[in-house]
Amino acid sequence: MEYNPQVSVDCVVFGFDGERLKVLLVERDTDTAGDDGTVYNNRKLPGSIIRQDEDLDSAAYRILEEYTGLTNIYLHQFQAFGKPQRSSAADEPWLEKIHRLKISRLITVAFIALIKLNNKVKSVSGKKTSVVWLNIEDCKNERLAFDHKEIIAAGLENIRRSLKFEPWLMFELLPKKFTMSQLRTLHDTIYQTRSDVRNFQKRVMAMEGISVLAETEVGVPHRAARYFTYTKRRK
């Protein structure tokens, strides 16, 4: 199988656990140390250099399925990253060893994926890797591979801009039925703000596609909240 050693695709996969926004990271195989004993940054975004016979979208969907086992999830391309020194001294040798290719300057095209955390994430690629969900605010303290910390920050900013025009994107991160509190927490987590409860609910109820369900929470130590659902508008 032939790969293109100059172009890669990386996926910023966001999830929400009801309280915090999270990003999916891959734990690199610690057996792949450099010949000089270099210890690699062991966490990275799900990604890969592209195959010669695939386009960027196909590569992104392949990568997501390999690392999460999921298909039919929201995905969009948002930015390319091509600084000459976007890889550390340890990252390129690791990539060369994995793919058995000489890597020169590597440009990556980044995609955003939004998934519901009740979907089971499991690698199906057969690679010696595992995945971990990291709280988005903890990324700044992580020593990630390549320029993936920068890519995650750019992905979050892209989501903030996109939601102003496509607010329905928030529902890609929520279960099919959700409380207004869960939705408000997600919104406030993304924007790092604190919304007024009544004004927020008023804005949400004015959105097309929002429905109130007859169901309420059960087994909670507080007043049971009513569930809502969202039906995506058809274009």
PDB file of C-alpha atoms in Angstrom:
ATOM      1  CA  MET A   1       0.000   0.000   0.000  1.00  0.00           C
ATOM      2  CA  GLU A   2       1.492   3.320  -1.092  1.00  0.00           C
ATOM      3  CA  TYR A   3       1.359   6.439   1.068  1.00  0.00           C
ATOM      4  CA  ASN A   4       2.035  10.082   0.295  1.00  0.00           C
ATOM      5  CA  PRO A   5       4.825  11.148   2.687  1.00  0.00           C
ATOM      6  CA  GLN A   6       4.112  14.886   2.373  1.00  0.00           C
ATOM      7  CA  VAL A   7       0.404  15.092   3.357  1.00  0.00           C
ATOM      8  CA  SER A   8      -1.432  13.845   6.424  1.00  0.00           C
ATOM      9  CA  VAL A   9      -4.905  14.128   7.910  1.00  0.00           C
ATOM     10  CA  ASP A  10      -5.565  14.710  11.608  1.00  0.00           C
ATOM     11  CA  CYS A  11      -8.971  14.556  13.300  1.00  0.00           C
ATOM     12  CA  VAL A  12      -9.993  16.639  16.306  1.00  0.00           C
ATOM     13  CA  VAL A  13     -12.734  14.471  17.792  1.00  0.00           C
ATOM     14  CA  PHE A  14     -14.867  16.280  20.380  1.00  0.00           C
ATOM     15  CA  GLY A  15     -17.196  14.619  22.883  1.00  0.00           C
ATOM     16  CA  PHE A  16     -19.229  15.828  25.861  1.00  0.00           C
ATOM     17  CA  ASP A  17     -19.827  13.844  29.066  1.00  0.00           C
ATOM     18  CA  GLY A  18     -22.582  16.045  30.450  1.00  0.00           C
ATOM     19  CA  GLU A  19     -20.173  18.259  32.353  1.00  0.00           C
ATOM     20  CA  ARG A  20     -17.014  18.733  30.324  1.00  0.00           C
ATOM     21  CA  LEU A  21     -15.975  18.983  26.691  1.00  0.00           C
ATOM     22  CA  LYS A  22     -13.405  16.345  25.806  1.00  0.00           C
ATOM     23  CA  VAL A  23     -11.041  15.566  22.946  1.00  0.00           C
ATOM     24  CA  LEU A  24      -9.991  12.098  21.794  1.00  0.00           C
ATOM     25  CA  LEU A  25      -6.270  11.306  21.844  1.00  0.00           C
ATOM     26  CA  VAL A  26      -4.313   8.279  20.710  1.00  0.00           C
ATOM     27  CA  GLU A  27      -1.688   6.690  22.939  1.00  0.00           C
ATOM     28  CA  ARG A  28       1.288   5.929  20.712  1.00  0.00           C
ATOM     29  CA  ASP A  29       2.972   2.567  21.007  1.00  0.00           C
ATOM     30  CA  THR A  30       5.816   3.035  23.482  1.00  0.00           C
ATOM     31  CA  ASP A  31       7.707   0.186  21.795  1.00  0.00           C
ATOM     32  CA  THR A  32       8.440   2.510  18.870  1.00  0.00           C
ATOM     33  CA  ALA A  33      11.351   4.337  20.486  1.00  0.00           C
ATOM     34  CA  GLY A  34      13.993   5.911  18.279  1.00  0.00           C
ATOM     35  CA  ASP A  35      17.234   4.177  17.481  1.00  0.00           C
ATOM     36  CA  ASP A  36      18.987   6.844  19.545  1.00  0.00           C
ATOM     37  CA  GLY A  37      16.770   6.141  22.542  1.00  0.00           C
ATOM     38  CA  THR A  38      14.546   9.175  21.989  1.00  0.00           C
ATOM     39  CA  VAL A  39      11.352   9.072  24.039  1.00  0.00           C
ATOM     40  CA  TYR A  40       8.410  10.240  21.935  1.00  0.00           C
ATOM     41  CA  ASN A  41       5.484  12.338  23.072  1.00  0.00           C
ATOM     42  CA  ASN A  42       3.080   9.450  23.532  1.00  0.00           C
ATOM     43  CA  ARG A  43      -0.227  11.215  22.834  1.00  0.00           C
ATOM     44  CA  LYS A  44      -1.480  12.552  19.531  1.00  0.00           C
ATOM     45  CA  LEU A  45      -4.628  13.215  17.555  1.00  0.00           C
ATOM     46  CA  PRO A  46      -6.058  10.353  15.498  1.00  0.00           C
ATOM     47  CA  GLY A  47      -4.347  10.808  12.155  1.00  0.00           C
ATOM     48  CA  SER A  48      -2.274   9.331   9.381  1.00  0.00           C
ATOM     49  CA  ILE A  49      -0.420  10.247   6.229  1.00  0.00           C
ATOM     50  CA  ILE A  50      -2.770   9.769   3.300  1.00  0.00           C
ATOM     51  CA  ARG A  51      -2.718   6.918   0.823  1.00  0.00           C
ATOM     52  CA  GLN A  52      -1.878   7.694  -2.781  1.00  0.00           C
ATOM     53  CA  ASP A  53      -5.282   6.503  -3.968  1.00  0.00           C
ATOM     54  CA  GLU A  54      -7.551   8.373  -1.516  1.00  0.00           C
ATOM     55  CA  ASP A  55      -8.809  11.925  -1.226  1.00  0.00           C
ATOM     56  CA  LEU A  56      -8.748  13.929   2.007  1.00  0.00           C
ATOM     57  CA  ASP A  57     -12.334  13.211   3.067  1.00  0.00           C
ATOM     58  CA  SER A  58     -11.881   9.492   2.471  1.00  0.00           C
ATOM     59  CA  ALA A  59      -8.694   9.544   4.543  1.00  0.00           C
ATOM     60  CA  ALA A  60     -10.469  11.307   7.412  1.00  0.00           C
ATOM     61  CA  TYR A  61     -13.348   8.818   7.463  1.00  0.00           C
ATOM     62  CA  ARG A  62     -10.876   5.916   7.286  1.00  0.00           C
ATOM     63  CA  ILE A  63      -8.883   7.294  10.224  1.00  0.00           C
ATOM     64  CA  LEU A  64     -11.993   7.819  12.340  1.00  0.00           C
ATOM     65  CA  GLU A  65     -13.209   4.292  11.706  1.00  0.00           C
ATOM     66  CA  GLU A  66      -9.765   2.823  12.429  1.00  0.00           C
ATOM     67  CA  TYR A  67      -9.424   4.612  15.761  1.00  0.00           C
ATOM     68  CA  THR A  68     -13.033   4.702  16.978  1.00  0.00           C
ATOM     69  CA  GLY A  69     -14.893   1.975  15.109  1.00  0.00           C
ATOM     70  CA  LEU A  70     -17.597   4.574  14.351  1.00  0.00           C
ATOM     71  CA  THR A  71     -19.120   5.582  11.037  1.00  0.00           C
ATOM     72  CA  ASN A  72     -21.771   8.054   9.975  1.00  0.00           C
ATOM     73  CA  ILE A  73     -20.669  10.819  12.344  1.00  0.00           C
ATOM     74  CA  TYR A  74     -20.412  14.558  11.800  1.00  0.00           C
ATOM     75  CA  LEU A  75     -17.118  15.538  10.155  1.00  0.00           C
ATOM     76  CA  HIS A  76     -15.829  18.661   8.431  1.00  0.00           C
ATOM     77  CA  GLN A  77     -12.503  19.965   7.197  1.00  0.00           C
ATOM     78  CA  PHE A  78     -11.478  23.225   8.859  1.00  0.00           C
ATOM     79  CA  GLN A  79      -7.814  24.143   8.351  1.00  0.00           C
ATOM     80  CA  ALA A  80      -4.423  23.116   6.980  1.00  0.00           C
ATOM     81  CA  PHE A  81      -1.244  23.312   9.069  1.00  0.00           C
ATOM     82  CA  GLY A  82       2.067  23.598   7.283  1.00  0.00           C
ATOM     83  CA  LYS A  83       4.742  25.298   9.361  1.00  0.00           C
ATOM     84  CA  PRO A  84       8.180  24.078   8.248  1.00  0.00           C
ATOM     85  CA  GLN A  85       9.018  22.962  11.798  1.00  0.00           C
ATOM     86  CA  ARG A  86       5.609  21.668  12.904  1.00  0.00           C
ATOM     87  CA  SER A  87       7.203  18.345  13.913  1.00  0.00           C
ATOM     88  CA  SER A  88       9.599  17.938  16.816  1.00  0.00           C
ATOM     89  CA  ALA A  89      12.966  16.253  16.441  1.00  0.00           C
ATOM     90  CA  ALA A  90      11.382  13.048  17.723  1.00  0.00           C
ATOM     91  CA  ASP A  91       8.150  13.034  15.713  1.00  0.00           C
ATOM     92  CA  GLU A  92       9.464  12.628  12.171  1.00  0.00           C
ATOM     93  CA  PRO A  93      11.721   9.657  13.023  1.00  0.00           C
ATOM     94  CA  TRP A  94       8.740   8.001  14.722  1.00  0.00           C
ATOM     95  CA  LEU A  95       6.571   8.552  11.647  1.00  0.00           C
ATOM     96  CA  GLU A  96       9.305   7.282   9.341  1.00  0.00           C
ATOM     97  CA  LYS A  97       9.704   4.159  11.433  1.00  0.00           C
ATOM     98  CA  ILE A  98       5.943   3.463  11.467  1.00  0.00           C
ATOM     99  CA  HIS A  99       5.468   3.871   7.715  1.00  0.00           C
ATOM    100  CA  ARG A 100       8.981   2.935   6.549  1.00  0.00           C
ATOM    101  CA  LEU A 101       9.127   6.095   4.463  1.00  0.00           C
ATOM    102  CA  LYS A 102      11.379   9.104   4.345  1.00  0.00           C
ATOM    103  CA  ILE A 103       9.330  12.040   5.648  1.00  0.00           C
ATOM    104  CA  SER A 104      10.398  15.509   4.587  1.00  0.00           C
ATOM    105  CA  ARG A 105       8.088  18.465   5.135  1.00  0.00           C
ATOM    106  CA  LEU A 106       4.689  17.222   6.307  1.00  0.00           C
ATOM    107  CA  ILE A 107       1.529  19.276   5.795  1.00  0.00           C
ATOM    108  CA  THR A 108      -1.591  18.169   7.621  1.00  0.00           C
ATOM    109  CA  VAL A 109      -5.228  18.895   6.844  1.00  0.00           C
ATOM    110  CA  ALA A 110      -7.329  18.977  10.004  1.00  0.00           C
ATOM    111  CA  PHE A 111     -10.926  17.826  10.397  1.00  0.00           C
ATOM    112  CA  ILE A 112     -13.400  18.224  13.243  1.00  0.00           C
ATOM    113  CA  ALA A 113     -15.586  15.310  14.302  1.00  0.00           C
ATOM    114  CA  LEU A 114     -18.438  15.491  16.841  1.00  0.00           C
ATOM    115  CA  ILE A 115     -19.617  12.309  18.524  1.00  0.00           C
ATOM    116  CA  LYS A 116     -21.954  11.284  21.311  1.00  0.00           C
ATOM    117  CA  LEU A 117     -20.068   9.769  24.226  1.00  0.00           C
ATOM    118  CA  ASN A 118     -22.684   7.054  24.628  1.00  0.00           C
ATOM    119  CA  ASN A 119     -21.266   5.623  21.390  1.00  0.00           C
ATOM    120  CA  LYS A 120     -18.653   3.014  22.211  1.00  0.00           C
ATOM    121  CA  VAL A 121     -15.215   4.002  20.926  1.00  0.00           C
ATOM    122  CA  LYS A 122     -12.916   1.116  20.103  1.00  0.00           C
ATOM    123  CA  SER A 123      -9.958   0.874  17.765  1.00  0.00           C
ATOM    124  CA  VAL A 124     -10.549  -1.569  14.920  1.00  0.00           C
ATOM    125  CA  SER A 125      -7.258  -0.982  13.124  1.00  0.00           C
ATOM    126  CA  GLY A 126      -5.277  -3.744  14.806  1.00  0.00           C
ATOM    127  CA  LYS A 127      -2.609  -1.206  15.703  1.00  0.00           C
ATOM    128  CA  LYS A 128      -0.891  -1.282  19.089  1.00  0.00           C
ATOM    129  CA  THR A 129      -2.697   1.842  20.214  1.00  0.00           C
ATOM    130  CA  SER A 130      -5.368   2.817  22.678  1.00  0.00           C
ATOM    131  CA  VAL A 131      -7.472   5.953  22.877  1.00  0.00           C
ATOM    132  CA  VAL A 132      -8.176   8.281  25.789  1.00  0.00           C
ATOM    133  CA  TRP A 133     -10.621  11.143  26.341  1.00  0.00           C
ATOM    134  CA  LEU A 134      -8.930  14.249  27.738  1.00  0.00           C
ATOM    135  CA  ASN A 135     -10.730  17.258  29.197  1.00  0.00           C
ATOM    136  CA  ILE A 136     -10.254  20.120  26.760  1.00  0.00           C
ATOM    137  CA  GLU A 137      -8.947  22.466  29.468  1.00  0.00           C
ATOM    138  CA  ASP A 138      -6.222  19.958  30.350  1.00  0.00           C
ATOM    139  CA  CYS A 139      -4.725  19.988  26.846  1.00  0.00           C
ATOM    140  CA  LYS A 140      -2.552  22.997  27.625  1.00  0.00           C
ATOM    141  CA  ASN A 141      -0.697  20.897  30.212  1.00  0.00           C
ATOM    142  CA  GLU A 142      -0.173  17.936  27.890  1.00  0.00           C
ATOM    143  CA  ARG A 143       3.013  17.320  25.905  1.00  0.00           C
ATOM    144  CA  LEU A 144       1.377  16.304  22.646  1.00  0.00           C
ATOM    145  CA  ALA A 145       3.040  15.122  19.451  1.00  0.00           C
ATOM    146  CA  PHE A 146       3.690  17.400  16.470  1.00  0.00           C
ATOM    147  CA  ASP A 147       1.678  20.665  16.677  1.00  0.00           C
ATOM    148  CA  HIS A 148      -1.455  18.892  17.853  1.00  0.00           C
ATOM    149  CA  LYS A 149      -1.978  21.228  20.806  1.00  0.00           C
ATOM    150  CA  GLU A 150      -2.246  24.100  18.311  1.00  0.00           C
ATOM    151  CA  ILE A 151      -4.604  22.093  16.094  1.00  0.00           C
ATOM    152  CA  ILE A 152      -6.926  21.330  19.032  1.00  0.00           C
ATOM    153  CA  ALA A 153      -7.061  25.020  20.002  1.00  0.00           C
ATOM    154  CA  ALA A 154      -7.854  25.983  16.397  1.00  0.00           C
ATOM    155  CA  GLY A 155     -10.543  23.289  16.247  1.00  0.00           C
ATOM    156  CA  LEU A 156     -12.260  24.618  19.366  1.00  0.00           C
ATOM    157  CA  GLU A 157     -12.210  28.156  17.968  1.00  0.00           C
ATOM    158  CA  ASN A 158     -13.694  26.864  14.717  1.00  0.00           C
ATOM    159  CA  ILE A 159     -16.556  25.218  16.629  1.00  0.00           C
ATOM    160  CA  ARG A 160     -17.263  28.478  18.447  1.00  0.00           C
ATOM    161  CA  ARG A 161     -17.523  30.334  15.151  1.00  0.00           C
ATOM    162  CA  SER A 162     -19.576  27.617  13.461  1.00  0.00           C
ATOM    163  CA  LEU A 163     -22.166  27.483  16.237  1.00  0.00           C
ATOM    164  CA  LYS A 164     -23.127  31.085  15.593  1.00  0.00           C
ATOM    165  CA  PHE A 165     -24.424  30.067  12.162  1.00  0.00           C
ATOM    166  CA  GLU A 166     -25.172  26.383  12.764  1.00  0.00           C
ATOM    167  CA  PRO A 167     -26.333  26.079  16.410  1.00  0.00           C
ATOM    168  CA  TRP A 168     -27.680  22.592  15.681  1.00  0.00           C
ATOM    169  CA  LEU A 169     -24.084  21.312  15.833  1.00  0.00           C
ATOM    170  CA  MET A 170     -24.364  21.206  19.628  1.00  0.00           C
ATOM    171  CA  PHE A 171     -26.870  18.381  19.353  1.00  0.00           C
ATOM    172  CA  GLU A 172     -24.251  16.195  17.653  1.00  0.00           C
ATOM    173  CA  LEU A 173     -22.562  16.044  21.078  1.00  0.00           C
ATOM    174  CA  LEU A 174     -25.664  15.264  23.142  1.00  0.00           C
ATOM    175  CA  PRO A 175     -27.666  12.048  23.580  1.00  0.00           C
ATOM    176  CA  LYS A 176     -30.953  11.798  21.688  1.00  0.00           C
ATOM    177  CA  LYS A 177     -32.852  13.032  24.733  1.00  0.00           C
ATOM    178  CA  PHE A 178     -31.253  15.655  26.938  1.00  0.00           C
ATOM    179  CA  THR A 179     -32.140  18.167  29.618  1.00  0.00           C
ATOM    180  CA  MET A 180     -32.001  21.911  29.154  1.00  0.00           C
ATOM    181  CA  SER A 181     -29.330  21.998  31.846  1.00  0.00           C
ATOM    182  CA  GLN A 182     -27.125  19.606  29.853  1.00  0.00           C
ATOM    183  CA  LEU A 183     -27.507  21.746  26.754  1.00  0.00           C
ATOM    184  CA  ARG A 184     -26.718  24.943  28.637  1.00  0.00           C
ATOM    185  CA  THR A 185     -23.678  23.342  30.286  1.00  0.00           C
ATOM    186  CA  LEU A 186     -22.372  22.270  26.879  1.00  0.00           C
ATOM    187  CA  HIS A 187     -22.895  25.747  25.418  1.00  0.00           C
ATOM    188  CA  ASP A 188     -21.224  27.448  28.389  1.00  0.00           C
ATOM    189  CA  THR A 189     -18.319  24.990  28.340  1.00  0.00           C
ATOM    190  CA  ILE A 190     -17.621  25.655  24.670  1.00  0.00           C
ATOM    191  CA  TYR A 191     -17.801  29.431  25.058  1.00  0.00           C
ATOM    192  CA  GLN A 192     -16.350  29.587  28.592  1.00  0.00           C
ATOM    193  CA  THR A 193     -19.281  31.693  29.765  1.00  0.00           C
ATOM    194  CA  ARG A 194     -22.252  31.483  32.133  1.00  0.00           C
ATOM    195  CA  SER A 195     -25.639  31.884  30.501  1.00  0.00           C
ATOM    196  CA  ASP A 196     -28.747  33.218  32.172  1.00  0.00           C
ATOM    197  CA  VAL A 197     -31.068  30.227  32.628  1.00  0.00           C
ATOM    198  CA  ARG A 198     -34.295  31.829  31.444  1.00  0.00           C
ATOM    199  CA  ASN A 199     -32.814  33.706  28.500  1.00  0.00           C
ATOM    200  CA  PHE A 200     -30.969  30.602  27.339  1.00  0.00           C
ATOM    201  CA  GLN A 201     -34.098  28.445  27.424  1.00  0.00           C
ATOM    202  CA  LYS A 202     -36.047  31.114  25.570  1.00  0.00           C
ATOM    203  CA  ARG A 203     -33.452  31.176  22.769  1.00  0.00           C
ATOM    204  CA  VAL A 204     -33.353  27.400  22.543  1.00  0.00           C
ATOM    205  CA  MET A 205     -37.129  27.019  22.369  1.00  0.00           C
ATOM    206  CA  ALA A 206     -37.182  29.454  19.450  1.00  0.00           C
ATOM    207  CA  MET A 207     -34.972  27.082  17.442  1.00  0.00           C
ATOM    208  CA  GLU A 208     -36.542  24.969  14.735  1.00  0.00           C
ATOM    209  CA  GLY A 209     -36.447  21.251  15.515  1.00  0.00           C
ATOM    210  CA  ILE A 210     -36.609  21.416  19.343  1.00  0.00           C
ATOM    211  CA  SER A 211     -39.329  19.297  20.967  1.00  0.00           C
ATOM    212  CA  VAL A 212     -40.318  18.801  24.608  1.00  0.00           C
ATOM    213  CA  LEU A 213     -40.759  15.168  25.646  1.00  0.00           C
ATOM    214  CA  ALA A 214     -43.211  13.829  28.204  1.00  0.00           C
ATOM    215  CA  GLU A 215     -40.340  12.044  29.960  1.00  0.00           C
ATOM    216  CA  THR A 216     -38.443  13.396  32.964  1.00  0.00           C
ATOM    217  CA  GLU A 217     -35.295  12.334  34.767  1.00  0.00           C
ATOM    218  CA  VAL A 218     -35.597   9.462  37.229  1.00  0.00           C
ATOM    219  CA  GLY A 219     -33.548   8.624  40.304  1.00  0.00           C
ATOM    220  CA  VAL A 220     -32.027  12.077  40.677  1.00  0.00           C
ATOM    221  CA  PRO A 221     -31.539  13.812  44.068  1.00  0.00           C
ATOM    222  CA  HIS A 222     -33.091  17.044  42.779  1.00  0.00           C
ATOM    223  CA  ARG A 223     -36.299  18.037  41.040  1.00  0.00           C
ATOM    224  CA  ALA A 224     -36.570  15.873  37.923  1.00  0.00           C
ATOM    225  CA  ALA A 225     -35.915  17.858  34.760  1.00  0.00           C
ATOM    226  CA  ARG A 226     -37.887  17.368  31.593  1.00  0.00           C
ATOM    227  CA  TYR A 227     -36.204  15.856  28.557  1.00  0.00           C
ATOM    228  CA  PHE A 228     -35.958  17.514  25.162  1.00  0.00           C
ATOM    229  CA  THR A 229     -35.037  16.192  21.746  1.00  0.00           C
ATOM    230  CA  TYR A 230     -33.853  17.717  18.508  1.00  0.00           C
ATOM    231  CA  THR A 231     -34.822  16.721  14.977  1.00  0.00           C
ATOM    232  CA  LYS A 232     -32.285  17.869  12.431  1.00  0.00           C
ATOM    233  CA  ARG A 233     -33.694  20.131   9.792  1.00  0.00           C
ATOM    234  CA  ARG A 234     -33.566  18.568   6.335  1.00  0.00           C
ATOM    235  CA  LYS A 235     -31.888  20.688   3.675  1.00  0.00           C
TER     236      LYS A 235
END
